[in-house]
JSON list of C-alpha atoms in Angstrom, two decimals:
[
{"chain": "A", "resi": 1, "resn": "MET", "atom": "CA", "xyz": [11.29, -5.80, 7.79]},
{"chain": "A", "resi": 2, "resn": "ALA", "atom": "CA", "xyz": [11.14, -7.95, 10.93]},
{"chain": "A", "resi": 3, "resn": "ASP", "atom": "CA", "xyz": [8.31, -10.01, 9.76]},
{"chain": "A", "resi": 4, "resn": "HIS", "atom": "CA", "xyz": [8.18, -10.53, 5.73]},
{"chain": "A", "resi": 5, "resn": "GLN", "atom": "CA", "xyz": [5.04, -12.76, 5.95]},
{"chain": "A", "resi": 6, "resn": "THR", "atom": "CA", "xyz": [1.41, -11.23, 5.31]},
{"chain": "A", "resi": 7, "resn": "ARG", "atom": "CA", "xyz": [-0.63, -9.55, 8.10]},
{"chain": "A", "resi": 8, "resn": "ARG", "atom": "CA", "xyz": [-3.89, -10.15, 8.76]},
{"chain": "A", "resi": 9, "resn": "ILE", "atom": "CA", "xyz": [-5.37, -7.34, 10.34]},
{"chain": "A", "resi": 10, "resn": "THR", "atom": "CA", "xyz": [-8.23, -8.96, 13.31]},
{"chain": "A", "resi": 11, "resn": "ASP", "atom": "CA", "xyz": [-9.07, -6.14, 15.64]},
{"chain": "A", "resi": 12, "resn": "LEU", "atom": "CA", "xyz": [-10.62, -2.77, 15.46]},
{"chain": "A", "resi": 13, "resn": "GLY", "atom": "CA", "xyz": [-7.56, -0.39, 17.08]},
{"chain": "A", "resi": 14, "resn": "THR", "atom": "CA", "xyz": [-5.67, -0.97, 14.06]},
{"chain": "A", "resi": 15, "resn": "LEU", "atom": "CA", "xyz": [-8.67, -0.90, 12.05]},
{"chain": "A", "resi": 16, "resn": "LYS", "atom": "CA", "xyz": [-9.40, 2.19, 13.23]},
{"chain": "A", "resi": 17, "resn": "ALA", "atom": "CA", "xyz": [-5.55, 3.14, 13.00]},
{"chain": "A", "resi": 18, "resn": "LEU", "atom": "CA", "xyz": [-5.66, 2.55, 9.07]},
{"chain": "A", "resi": 19, "resn": "GLY", "atom": "CA", "xyz": [-8.80, 4.49, 9.00]},
{"chain": "A", "resi": 20, "resn": "HIS", "atom": "CA", "xyz": [-7.38, 7.74, 8.60]},
{"chain": "A", "resi": 21, "resn": "PRO", "atom": "CA", "xyz": [-6.61, 9.80, 5.27]},
{"chain": "A", "resi": 22, "resn": "LEU", "atom": "CA", "xyz": [-2.56, 10.86, 6.04]},
{"chain": "A", "resi": 23, "resn": "ARG", "atom": "CA", "xyz": [-1.88, 7.60, 8.31]},
{"chain": "A", "resi": 24, "resn": "ILE", "atom": "CA", "xyz": [-2.40, 5.87, 4.46]},
{"chain": "A", "resi": 25, "resn": "GLN", "atom": "CA", "xyz": [-0.75, 8.17, 3.01]},
{"chain": "A", "resi": 26, "resn": "LEU", "atom": "CA", "xyz": [2.32, 7.78, 5.49]},
{"chain": "A", "resi": 27, "resn": "TYR", "atom": "CA", "xyz": [1.94, 4.12, 5.51]},
{"chain": "A", "resi": 28, "resn": "ARG", "atom": "CA", "xyz": [1.94, 4.29, 1.05]},
{"chain": "A", "resi": 29, "resn": "ALA", "atom": "CA", "xyz": [5.14, 6.65, 1.49]},
{"chain": "A", "resi": 30, "resn": "LEU", "atom": "CA", "xyz": [6.59, 4.87, 3.85]},
{"chain": "A", "resi": 31, "resn": "PHE", "atom": "CA", "xyz": [6.42, 1.22, 2.27]},
{"chain": "A", "resi": 32, "resn": "VAL", "atom": "CA", "xyz": [7.67, 3.06, -0.83]},
{"chain": "A", "resi": 33, "resn": "ALA", "atom": "CA", "xyz": [10.56, 4.56, 0.84]},
{"chain": "A", "resi": 34, "resn": "ARG", "atom": "CA", "xyz": [10.66, 1.46, 2.27]},
{"chain": "A", "resi": 35, "resn": "THR", "atom": "CA", "xyz": [12.94, 3.64, 5.27]},
{"chain": "A", "resi": 36, "resn": "ALA", "atom": "CA", "xyz": [12.41, 7.74, 5.90]},
{"chain": "A", "resi": 37, "resn": "THR", "atom": "CA", "xyz": [12.09, 9.86, 8.69]},
{"chain": "A", "resi": 38, "resn": "ALA", "atom": "CA", "xyz": [9.51, 11.67, 10.08]},
{"chain": "A", "resi": 39, "resn": "SER", "atom": "CA", "xyz": [10.98, 14.95, 8.43]},
{"chain": "A", "resi": 40, "resn": "GLN", "atom": "CA", "xyz": [11.17, 13.26, 4.53]},
{"chain": "A", "resi": 41, "resn": "LEU", "atom": "CA", "xyz": [7.74, 12.02, 5.24]},
{"chain": "A", "resi": 42, "resn": "ALA", "atom": "CA", "xyz": [6.33, 15.27, 6.52]},
{"chain": "A", "resi": 43, "resn": "GLU", "atom": "CA", "xyz": [7.72, 16.55, 3.26]},
{"chain": "A", "resi": 44, "resn": "GLN", "atom": "CA", "xyz": [6.14, 14.13, 0.71]},
{"chain": "A", "resi": 45, "resn": "VAL", "atom": "CA", "xyz": [2.47, 14.72, 2.63]},
{"chain": "A", "resi": 46, "resn": "ASP", "atom": "CA", "xyz": [2.61, 18.49, 3.12]},
{"chain": "A", "resi": 47, "resn": "GLU", "atom": "CA", "xyz": [1.97, 17.99, 6.58]},
{"chain": "A", "resi": 48, "resn": "ALA", "atom": "CA", "xyz": [3.87, 19.59, 9.80]},
{"chain": "A", "resi": 49, "resn": "VAL", "atom": "CA", "xyz": [6.82, 17.44, 11.13]},
{"chain": "A", "resi": 50, "resn": "SER", "atom": "CA", "xyz": [4.94, 17.28, 14.53]},
{"chain": "A", "resi": 51, "resn": "LEU", "atom": "CA", "xyz": [1.53, 15.64, 13.05]},
{"chain": "A", "resi": 52, "resn": "VAL", "atom": "CA", "xyz": [3.79, 12.96, 10.81]},
{"chain": "A", "resi": 53, "resn": "SER", "atom": "CA", "xyz": [5.66, 12.33, 14.09]},
{"chain": "A", "resi": 54, "resn": "TYR", "atom": "CA", "xyz": [2.28, 11.89, 16.15]},
{"chain": "A", "resi": 55, "resn": "HIS", "atom": "CA", "xyz": [0.58, 9.45, 12.80]},
{"chain": "A", "resi": 56, "resn": "LEU", "atom": "CA", "xyz": [3.19, 7.44, 13.14]},
{"chain": "A", "resi": 57, "resn": "ARG", "atom": "CA", "xyz": [3.73, 6.84, 16.21]},
{"chain": "A", "resi": 58, "resn": "LYS", "atom": "CA", "xyz": [0.07, 6.09, 15.91]},
{"chain": "A", "resi": 59, "resn": "LEU", "atom": "CA", "xyz": [0.79, 3.30, 12.91]},
{"chain": "A", "resi": 60, "resn": "ALA", "atom": "CA", "xyz": [3.72, 2.30, 14.99]},
{"chain": "A", "resi": 61, "resn": "GLU", "atom": "CA", "xyz": [1.54, 1.64, 18.52]},
{"chain": "A", "resi": 62, "resn": "HIS", "atom": "CA", "xyz": [-0.30, -0.93, 16.29]},
{"chain": "A", "resi": 63, "resn": "GLY", "atom": "CA", "xyz": [2.66, -2.66, 15.12]},
{"chain": "A", "resi": 64, "resn": "LEU", "atom": "CA", "xyz": [1.99, -1.91, 11.60]},
{"chain": "A", "resi": 65, "resn": "ILE", "atom": "CA", "xyz": [5.60, -0.07, 11.30]},
{"chain": "A", "resi": 66, "resn": "GLU", "atom": "CA", "xyz": [8.64, -0.10, 13.72]},
{"chain": "A", "resi": 67, "resn": "PRO", "atom": "CA", "xyz": [11.75, 2.00, 14.30]},
{"chain": "A", "resi": 68, "resn": "ALA", "atom": "CA", "xyz": [14.56, 1.21, 11.52]},
{"chain": "A", "resi": 69, "resn": "GLU", "atom": "CA", "xyz": [18.09, 1.38, 11.57]},
{"chain": "A", "resi": 70, "resn": "PRO", "atom": "CA", "xyz": [19.27, 5.07, 10.76]},
{"chain": "A", "resi": 71, "resn": "GLN", "atom": "CA", "xyz": [20.75, 5.72, 7.60]},
{"chain": "A", "resi": 72, "resn": "GLY", "atom": "CA", "xyz": [21.59, 8.81, 8.47]},
{"chain": "A", "resi": 73, "resn": "ALA", "atom": "CA", "xyz": [24.50, 10.92, 10.32]},
{"chain": "A", "resi": 74, "resn": "ASP", "atom": "CA", "xyz": [22.38, 12.22, 12.82]},
{"chain": "A", "resi": 75, "resn": "GLY", "atom": "CA", "xyz": [21.60, 10.38, 15.94]},
{"chain": "A", "resi": 76, "resn": "ARG", "atom": "CA", "xyz": [18.44, 12.66, 16.96]},
{"chain": "A", "resi": 77, "resn": "GLU", "atom": "CA", "xyz": [16.51, 11.64, 13.34]},
{"chain": "A", "resi": 78, "resn": "ARG", "atom": "CA", "xyz": [14.41, 8.50, 14.28]},
{"chain": "A", "resi": 79, "resn": "TRP", "atom": "CA", "xyz": [14.06, 6.38, 10.93]},
{"chain": "A", "resi": 80, "resn": "TRP", "atom": "CA", "xyz": [10.89, 3.91, 10.69]},
{"chain": "A", "resi": 81, "resn": "GLN", "atom": "CA", "xyz": [9.79, 1.20, 8.13]},
{"chain": "A", "resi": 82, "resn": "PRO", "atom": "CA", "xyz": [6.87, -0.92, 7.65]},
{"chain": "A", "resi": 83, "resn": "ALA", "atom": "CA", "xyz": [6.63, -3.48, 9.92]},
{"chain": "A", "resi": 84, "resn": "GLN", "atom": "CA", "xyz": [5.40, -6.28, 7.22]},
{"chain": "A", "resi": 85, "resn": "GLU", "atom": "CA", "xyz": [5.97, -6.71, 3.57]},
{"chain": "A", "resi": 86, "resn": "THR", "atom": "CA", "xyz": [1.85, -6.61, 3.26]},
{"chain": "A", "resi": 87, "resn": "VAL", "atom": "CA", "xyz": [-1.24, -6.35, 5.06]},
{"chain": "A", "resi": 88, "resn": "THR", "atom": "CA", "xyz": [-4.91, -7.98, 4.69]},
{"chain": "A", "resi": 89, "resn": "ILE", "atom": "CA", "xyz": [-8.28, -6.99, 5.68]},
{"chain": "A", "resi": 90, "resn": "ARG", "atom": "CA", "xyz": [-9.92, -10.42, 4.95]},
{"chain": "A", "resi": 91, "resn": "HIS", "atom": "CA", "xyz": [-14.23, -9.89, 5.41]},
{"chain": "A", "resi": 92, "resn": "GLU", "atom": "CA", "xyz": [-14.56, -12.81, 6.98]},
{"chain": "A", "resi": 93, "resn": "ASP", "atom": "CA", "xyz": [-12.42, -11.72, 9.81]},
{"chain": "A", "resi": 94, "resn": "VAL", "atom": "CA", "xyz": [-14.17, -8.46, 10.17]},
{"chain": "A", "resi": 95, "resn": "ARG", "atom": "CA", "xyz": [-18.10, -9.60, 8.83]},
{"chain": "A", "resi": 96, "resn": "ASN", "atom": "CA", "xyz": [-19.67, -10.57, 12.39]},
{"chain": "A", "resi": 97, "resn": "ALA", "atom": "CA", "xyz": [-18.56, -7.48, 14.23]},
{"chain": "A", "resi": 98, "resn": "PRO", "atom": "CA", "xyz": [-20.46, -4.44, 13.35]},
{"chain": "A", "resi": 99, "resn": "GLU", "atom": "CA", "xyz": [-17.60, -1.94, 13.87]},
{"chain": "A", "resi": 100, "resn": "LYS", "atom": "CA", "xyz": [-14.88, -3.91, 12.18]},
{"chain": "A", "resi": 101, "resn": "LEU", "atom": "CA", "xyz": [-16.58, -4.45, 9.04]},
{"chain": "A", "resi": 102, "resn": "ALA", "atom": "CA", "xyz": [-17.85, -1.02, 9.36]},
{"chain": "A", "resi": 103, "resn": "ALA", "atom": "CA", "xyz": [-13.78, 0.10, 10.07]},
{"chain": "A", "resi": 104, "resn": "GLN", "atom": "CA", "xyz": [-13.17, -2.11, 7.10]},
{"chain": "A", "resi": 105, "resn": "SER", "atom": "CA", "xyz": [-15.73, -0.46, 5.22]},
{"chain": "A", "resi": 106, "resn": "ALA", "atom": "CA", "xyz": [-14.11, 3.04, 5.40]},
{"chain": "A", "resi": 107, "resn": "VAL", "atom": "CA", "xyz": [-10.30, 2.03, 5.00]},
{"chain": "A", "resi": 108, "resn": "ARG", "atom": "CA", "xyz": [-11.25, 0.26, 1.60]},
{"chain": "A", "resi": 109, "resn": "HIS", "atom": "CA", "xyz": [-13.43, 3.73, 0.42]},
{"chain": "A", "resi": 110, "resn": "LEU", "atom": "CA", "xyz": [-10.08, 5.91, 1.27]},
{"chain": "A", "resi": 111, "resn": "TYR", "atom": "CA", "xyz": [-7.63, 2.97, 0.47]},
{"chain": "A", "resi": 112, "resn": "PHE", "atom": "CA", "xyz": [-9.15, 3.76, -3.29]},
{"chain": "A", "resi": 113, "resn": "GLU", "atom": "CA", "xyz": [-9.90, 6.96, -2.91]},
{"chain": "A", "resi": 114, "resn": "GLN", "atom": "CA", "xyz": [-6.59, 7.19, -2.39]},
{"chain": "A", "resi": 115, "resn": "ARG", "atom": "CA", "xyz": [-5.59, 5.22, -5.30]},
{"chain": "A", "resi": 116, "resn": "VAL", "atom": "CA", "xyz": [-8.05, 7.21, -7.50]},
{"chain": "A", "resi": 117, "resn": "ASP", "atom": "CA", "xyz": [-5.73, 10.24, -7.20]},
{"chain": "A", "resi": 118, "resn": "LEU", "atom": "CA", "xyz": [-2.92, 8.09, -7.86]},
{"chain": "A", "resi": 119, "resn": "PHE", "atom": "CA", "xyz": [-3.79, 7.42, -11.24]},
{"chain": "A", "resi": 120, "resn": "LYS", "atom": "CA", "xyz": [-5.79, 10.89, -12.28]},
{"chain": "A", "resi": 121, "resn": "ARG", "atom": "CA", "xyz": [-1.99, 11.93, -11.52]},
{"chain": "A", "resi": 122, "resn": "HIS", "atom": "CA", "xyz": [-0.43, 9.58, -13.29]},
{"chain": "A", "resi": 123, "resn": "LEU", "atom": "CA", "xyz": [-3.52, 10.83, -16.11]},
{"chain": "A", "resi": 124, "resn": "ALA", "atom": "CA", "xyz": [-2.42, 14.40, -15.79]},
{"chain": "A", "resi": 125, "resn": "GLU", "atom": "CA", "xyz": [1.85, 14.12, -16.02]},
{"chain": "A", "resi": 126, "resn": "THR", "atom": "CA", "xyz": [1.39, 11.14, -18.59]},
{"chain": "A", "resi": 127, "resn": "GLU", "atom": "CA", "xyz": [3.20, 12.85, -21.38]},
{"chain": "A", "resi": 128, "resn": "SER", "atom": "CA", "xyz": [6.47, 13.70, -18.77]},
{"chain": "A", "resi": 129, "resn": "TRP", "atom": "CA", "xyz": [7.31, 9.96, -19.01]},
{"chain": "A", "resi": 130, "resn": "ASP", "atom": "CA", "xyz": [9.37, 9.07, -21.76]},
{"chain": "A", "resi": 131, "resn": "ALA", "atom": "CA", "xyz": [8.28, 6.22, -24.61]},
{"chain": "A", "resi": 132, "resn": "SER", "atom": "CA", "xyz": [9.51, 3.92, -23.41]},
{"chain": "A", "resi": 133, "resn": "TRP", "atom": "CA", "xyz": [7.46, 4.36, -19.44]},
{"chain": "A", "resi": 134, "resn": "ARG", "atom": "CA", "xyz": [3.95, 5.68, -21.49]},
{"chain": "A", "resi": 135, "resn": "THR", "atom": "CA", "xyz": [4.15, 2.23, -23.19]},
{"chain": "A", "resi": 136, "resn": "ALA", "atom": "CA", "xyz": [5.00, -0.03, -20.49]},
{"chain": "A", "resi": 137, "resn": "VAL", "atom": "CA", "xyz": [1.85, 1.59, -18.66]},
{"chain": "A", "resi": 138, "resn": "VAL", "atom": "CA", "xyz": [-0.78, -1.76, -18.03]},
{"chain": "A", "resi": 139, "resn": "ASP", "atom": "CA", "xyz": [-4.45, -0.15, -18.46]},
{"chain": "A", "resi": 140, "resn": "SER", "atom": "CA", "xyz": [-6.90, -3.05, -18.82]},
{"chain": "A", "resi": 141, "resn": "GLU", "atom": "CA", "xyz": [-10.39, -4.18, -17.70]},
{"chain": "A", "resi": 142, "resn": "TYR", "atom": "CA", "xyz": [-11.05, -7.84, -18.51]},
{"chain": "A", "resi": 143, "resn": "LEU", "atom": "CA", "xyz": [-15.01, -9.49, -17.56]},
{"chain": "A", "resi": 144, "resn": "PRO", "atom": "CA", "xyz": [-14.66, -12.87, -16.98]},
{"chain": "A", "resi": 145, "resn": "ARG", "atom": "CA", "xyz": [-17.78, -15.20, -16.11]},
{"chain": "A", "resi": 146, "resn": "LEU", "atom": "CA", "xyz": [-15.86, -16.71, -12.71]},
{"chain": "A", "resi": 147, "resn": "THR", "atom": "CA", "xyz": [-16.86, -18.76, -9.90]},
{"chain": "A", "resi": 148, "resn": "ALA", "atom": "CA", "xyz": [-16.21, -17.15, -6.31]},
{"chain": "A", "resi": 149, "resn": "ASP", "atom": "CA", "xyz": [-13.52, -19.74, -6.16]},
{"chain": "A", "resi": 150, "resn": "GLU", "atom": "CA", "xyz": [-12.43, -18.86, -9.70]},
{"chain": "A", "resi": 151, "resn": "LEU", "atom": "CA", "xyz": [-12.05, -15.61, -9.08]},
{"chain": "A", "resi": 152, "resn": "LYS", "atom": "CA", "xyz": [-9.65, -16.47, -5.43]},
{"chain": "A", "resi": 153, "resn": "GLU", "atom": "CA", "xyz": [-7.51, -18.59, -7.41]},
{"chain": "A", "resi": 154, "resn": "LEU", "atom": "CA", "xyz": [-6.84, -16.08, -9.76]},
{"chain": "A", "resi": 155, "resn": "GLY", "atom": "CA", "xyz": [-6.42, -13.55, -6.79]},
{"chain": "A", "resi": 156, "resn": "ASP", "atom": "CA", "xyz": [-4.22, -15.65, -4.99]},
{"chain": "A", "resi": 157, "resn": "ALA", "atom": "CA", "xyz": [-2.37, -16.16, -8.82]},
{"chain": "A", "resi": 158, "resn": "LEU", "atom": "CA", "xyz": [-2.37, -12.72, -9.36]},
{"chain": "A", "resi": 159, "resn": "HIS", "atom": "CA", "xyz": [-0.98, -11.82, -6.37]},
{"chain": "A", "resi": 160, "resn": "ALA", "atom": "CA", "xyz": [2.33, -14.70, -6.50]},
{"chain": "A", "resi": 161, "resn": "LEU", "atom": "CA", "xyz": [3.36, -13.13, -9.71]},
{"chain": "A", "resi": 162, "resn": "ILE", "atom": "CA", "xyz": [3.91, -9.25, -8.35]},
{"chain": "A", "resi": 163, "resn": "LYS", "atom": "CA", "xyz": [5.14, -10.74, -5.08]},
{"chain": "A", "resi": 164, "resn": "LYS", "atom": "CA", "xyz": [7.64, -12.59, -7.37]},
{"chain": "A", "resi": 165, "resn": "TYR", "atom": "CA", "xyz": [8.58, -9.33, -9.96]},
{"chain": "A", "resi": 166, "resn": "ASP", "atom": "CA", "xyz": [8.77, -7.71, -6.79]},
{"chain": "A", "resi": 167, "resn": "ALA", "atom": "CA", "xyz": [10.98, -10.26, -5.10]},
{"chain": "A", "resi": 168, "resn": "ARG", "atom": "CA", "xyz": [12.88, -10.03, -8.42]},
{"chain": "A", "resi": 169, "resn": "ALA", "atom": "CA", "xyz": [13.38, -6.67, -8.35]},
{"chain": "A", "resi": 170, "resn": "ARG", "atom": "CA", "xyz": [14.51, -5.96, -4.77]},
{"chain": "A", "resi": 171, "resn": "ALA", "atom": "CA", "xyz": [17.30, -8.18, -5.51]},
{"chain": "A", "resi": 172, "resn": "ALA", "atom": "CA", "xyz": [17.91, -6.96, -8.29]},
{"chain": "A", "resi": 173, "resn": "GLU", "atom": "CA", "xyz": [18.17, -3.44, -6.71]},
{"chain": "A", "resi": 174, "resn": "ALA", "atom": "CA", "xyz": [19.84, -4.55, -3.59]},
{"chain": "A", "resi": 175, "resn": "ALA", "atom": "CA", "xyz": [22.65, -5.68, -5.69]},
{"chain": "A", "resi": 176, "resn": "GLY", "atom": "CA", "xyz": [22.85, -2.50, -7.00]},
{"chain": "A", "resi": 177, "resn": "ASP", "atom": "CA", "xyz": [20.83, -2.27, -10.47]},
{"chain": "A", "resi": 178, "resn": "THR", "atom": "CA", "xyz": [18.18, 0.55, -10.02]},
{"chain": "A", "resi": 179, "resn": "GLU", "atom": "CA", "xyz": [19.45, 2.33, -14.02]},
{"chain": "A", "resi": 180, "resn": "GLY", "atom": "CA", "xyz": [15.61, 2.71, -15.18]},
{"chain": "A", "resi": 181, "resn": "ARG", "atom": "CA", "xyz": [13.69, 1.91, -12.13]},
{"chain": "A", "resi": 182, "resn": "GLU", "atom": "CA", "xyz": [10.59, 3.03, -11.35]},
{"chain": "A", "resi": 183, "resn": "ASN", "atom": "CA", "xyz": [7.60, 3.31, -7.47]},
{"chain": "A", "resi": 184, "resn": "VAL", "atom": "CA", "xyz": [5.23, 1.10, -9.84]},
{"chain": "A", "resi": 185, "resn": "ALA", "atom": "CA", "xyz": [1.63, 0.94, -8.65]},
{"chain": "A", "resi": 186, "resn": "VAL", "atom": "CA", "xyz": [-0.48, -2.05, -9.32]},
{"chain": "A", "resi": 187, "resn": "HIS", "atom": "CA", "xyz": [-4.12, -1.38, -8.42]},
{"chain": "A", "resi": 188, "resn": "LEU", "atom": "CA", "xyz": [-5.99, -4.56, -8.86]},
{"chain": "A", "resi": 189, "resn": "TYR", "atom": "CA", "xyz": [-10.08, -5.32, -8.55]},
{"chain": "A", "resi": 190, "resn": "GLY", "atom": "CA", "xyz": [-11.83, -8.60, -9.36]},
{"chain": "A", "resi": 191, "resn": "PHE", "atom": "CA", "xyz": [-15.91, -8.30, -7.59]},
{"chain": "A", "resi": 192, "resn": "PRO", "atom": "CA", "xyz": [-18.84, -9.35, -9.04]},
{"chain": "A", "resi": 193, "resn": "PHE", "atom": "CA", "xyz": [-21.65, -6.85, -10.60]},
{"chain": "A", "resi": 194, "resn": "ARG", "atom": "CA", "xyz": [-24.63, -7.62, -11.94]},
{"chain": "A", "resi": 195, "resn": "THR", "atom": "CA", "xyz": [-25.73, -6.01, -15.21]}
]
């Protein structure tokens, strides 16, 4: 990855590029794989390689992914990787532009639907994991009464904690410690509601 920082998405073109269900799937799959070819990703999402290549180019046009160093002997294959460690779309960046606000809403809905599908898949496959993974799964709900500032502080603290664990895991994996490692999805939502 060229840029290990979080990228704030503020332009309409990038919001629209992310607002496509297949592109979100490809972006997530590429983030998990760290590097992949269109052929590898096409297998994961069960789509034609030509269609996947098209959508990867669209993601690249908006700086969301970038070419990666080839991983195999076949020099004809184009490898891709995420361009940033994380991306974020903040309400303050889109609130004064109705088109951006609508695009942000569409992206958030797509992400949420895909996250729900991922968790449903986990629930259906729970018994296929060994006992240590079934015991390790986190599935909790907390209902604190917070101010907006406290919620922001909580979100920042949770983000920092997850980044710490991710960095530690990446370093261990780079050092060859791959035994027992699996992809783990951590979905956090903190939002106000009224009863």
